[in-house]
Tab-separated table of C-alpha atoms in Angstrom:
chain	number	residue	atom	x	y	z
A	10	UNK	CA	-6.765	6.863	-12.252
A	11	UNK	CA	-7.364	3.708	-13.656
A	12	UNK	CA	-6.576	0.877	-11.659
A	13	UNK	CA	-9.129	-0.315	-8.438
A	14	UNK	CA	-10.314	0.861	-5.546
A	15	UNK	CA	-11.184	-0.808	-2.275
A	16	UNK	CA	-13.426	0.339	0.762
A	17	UNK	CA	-14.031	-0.942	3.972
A	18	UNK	CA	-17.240	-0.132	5.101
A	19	UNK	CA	-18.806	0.653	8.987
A	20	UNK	CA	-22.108	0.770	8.595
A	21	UNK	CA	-22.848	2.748	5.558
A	22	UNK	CA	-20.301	4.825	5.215
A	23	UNK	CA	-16.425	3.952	4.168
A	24	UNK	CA	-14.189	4.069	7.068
A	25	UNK	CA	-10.775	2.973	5.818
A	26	UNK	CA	-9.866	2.378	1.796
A	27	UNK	CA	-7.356	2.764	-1.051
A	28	UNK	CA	-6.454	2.207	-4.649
A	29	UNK	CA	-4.080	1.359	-7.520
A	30	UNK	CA	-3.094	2.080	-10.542
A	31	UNK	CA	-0.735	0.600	-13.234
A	32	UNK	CA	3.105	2.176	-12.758
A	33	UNK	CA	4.486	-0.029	-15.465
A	34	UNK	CA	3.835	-3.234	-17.214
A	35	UNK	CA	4.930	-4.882	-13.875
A	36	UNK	CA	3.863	-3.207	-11.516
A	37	UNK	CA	1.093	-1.781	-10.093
A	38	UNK	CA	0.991	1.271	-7.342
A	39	UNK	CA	-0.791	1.606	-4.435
A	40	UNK	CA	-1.760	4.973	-3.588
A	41	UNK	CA	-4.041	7.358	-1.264
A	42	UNK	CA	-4.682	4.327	1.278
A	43	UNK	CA	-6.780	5.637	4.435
A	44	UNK	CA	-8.360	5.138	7.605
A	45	UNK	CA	-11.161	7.317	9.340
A	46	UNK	CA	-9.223	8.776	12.297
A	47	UNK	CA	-11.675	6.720	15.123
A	48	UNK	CA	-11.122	3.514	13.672
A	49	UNK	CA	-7.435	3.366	13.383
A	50	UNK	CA	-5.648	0.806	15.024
A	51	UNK	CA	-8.029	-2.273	14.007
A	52	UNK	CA	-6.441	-2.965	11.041
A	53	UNK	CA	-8.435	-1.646	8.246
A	54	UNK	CA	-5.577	-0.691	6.000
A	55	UNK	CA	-4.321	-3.741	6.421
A	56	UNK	CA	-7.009	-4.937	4.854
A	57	UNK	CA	-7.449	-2.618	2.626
A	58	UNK	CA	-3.309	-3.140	1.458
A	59	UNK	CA	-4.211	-7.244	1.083
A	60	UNK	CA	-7.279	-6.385	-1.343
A	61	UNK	CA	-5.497	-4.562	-3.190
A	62	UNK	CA	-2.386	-6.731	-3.541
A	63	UNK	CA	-5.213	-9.868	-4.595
A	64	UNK	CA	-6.213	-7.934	-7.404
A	65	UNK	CA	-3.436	-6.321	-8.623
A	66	UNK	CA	-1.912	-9.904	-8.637
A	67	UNK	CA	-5.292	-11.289	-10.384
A	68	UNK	CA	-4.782	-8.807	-13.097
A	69	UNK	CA	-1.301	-10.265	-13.549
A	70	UNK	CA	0.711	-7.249	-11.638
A	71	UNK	CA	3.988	-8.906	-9.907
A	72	UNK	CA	4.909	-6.363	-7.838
A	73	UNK	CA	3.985	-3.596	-6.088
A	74	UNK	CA	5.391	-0.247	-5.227
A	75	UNK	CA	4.204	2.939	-3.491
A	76	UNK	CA	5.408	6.082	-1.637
A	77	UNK	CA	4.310	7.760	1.619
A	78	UNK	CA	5.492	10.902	3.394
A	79	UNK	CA	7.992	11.571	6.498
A	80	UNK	CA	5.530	12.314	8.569
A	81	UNK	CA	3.304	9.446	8.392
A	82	UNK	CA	5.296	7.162	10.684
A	83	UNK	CA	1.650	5.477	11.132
A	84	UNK	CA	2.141	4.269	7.088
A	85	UNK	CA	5.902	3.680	7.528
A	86	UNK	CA	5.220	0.946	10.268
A	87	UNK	CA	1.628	-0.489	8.144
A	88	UNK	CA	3.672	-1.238	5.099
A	89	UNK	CA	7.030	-2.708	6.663
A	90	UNK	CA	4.694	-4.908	8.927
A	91	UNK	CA	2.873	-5.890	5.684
A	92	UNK	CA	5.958	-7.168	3.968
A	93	UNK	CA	7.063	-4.042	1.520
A	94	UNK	CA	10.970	-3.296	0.983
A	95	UNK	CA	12.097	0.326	1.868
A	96	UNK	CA	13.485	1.879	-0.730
A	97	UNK	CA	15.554	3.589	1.613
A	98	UNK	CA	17.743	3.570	4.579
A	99	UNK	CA	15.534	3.324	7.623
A	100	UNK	CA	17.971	4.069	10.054
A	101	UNK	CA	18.132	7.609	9.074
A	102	UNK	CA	15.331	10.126	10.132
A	103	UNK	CA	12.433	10.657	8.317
A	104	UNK	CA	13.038	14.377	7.324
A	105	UNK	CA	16.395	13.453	6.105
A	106	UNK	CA	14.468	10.710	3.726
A	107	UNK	CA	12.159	12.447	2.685
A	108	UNK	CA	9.321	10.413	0.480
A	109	UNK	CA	9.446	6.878	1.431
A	110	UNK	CA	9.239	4.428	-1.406
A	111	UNK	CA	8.856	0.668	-1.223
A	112	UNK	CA	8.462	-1.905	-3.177
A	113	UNK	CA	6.978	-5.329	-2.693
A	114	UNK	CA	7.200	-8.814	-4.722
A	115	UNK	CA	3.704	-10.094	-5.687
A	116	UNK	CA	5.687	-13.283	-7.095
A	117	UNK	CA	6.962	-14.387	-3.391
A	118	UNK	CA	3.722	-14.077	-2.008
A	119	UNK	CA	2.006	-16.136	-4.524
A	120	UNK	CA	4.494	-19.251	-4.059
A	121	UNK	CA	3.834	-19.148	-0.027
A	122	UNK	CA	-0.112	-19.465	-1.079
């Protein structure tokens, strides 16, 4: 994968990270973001997301986009809290949607800043 990666660390060991890699010229994709199960909740992937975003926006990505699974409601709420588009219609269940895409503007972001 080539792209970045970003850890948050307890201690020393990681307890919550992520990366991304280049999807097209445009835009970069976040993927395999994480959280140790005992410190979920405190808003590590949050974090994690934000770092991400700064760089992939420092390397000159303008948006974003990234996919979870129906049964990670956990994800589904991180992302939508964190600003990202669904790529789908929320209102129907998650096992009718299947993977959950979204997509997010870098561009927006950078203007509010």
């Amino acid at each position: 994968m080539s792209g970045d990666e970003e850890a948050v660390a307890g201690g020393e060991e990681a307890v919550s990270g992520g990366a991304f890699r280049r999807y097209d010229e445009r835009t970069a994709e976040l993927k395999r973001i994480w959280t140790r199960p005992d410190r979920r909740g405190r808003g590590l992937a949050r974090r994690v997301v934000a770092e991400l975003e700064a760089e992939a926006r420092r390397r000159g990505y303008e948006q974003i986009f990234l996919t979870t699974g129906p049964r990670q409601p956990e994800a589904v709420a991180l992302y939508l809290a964190s600003g990202y588009e669904p790529q789908f219609d929320p209102s129907l269940p998650a096992s009718e949607i299947g993977v959950h895409a979204f997509r997010k503007s870098l561009a927006r972001e950078e203007a509010v800043a």
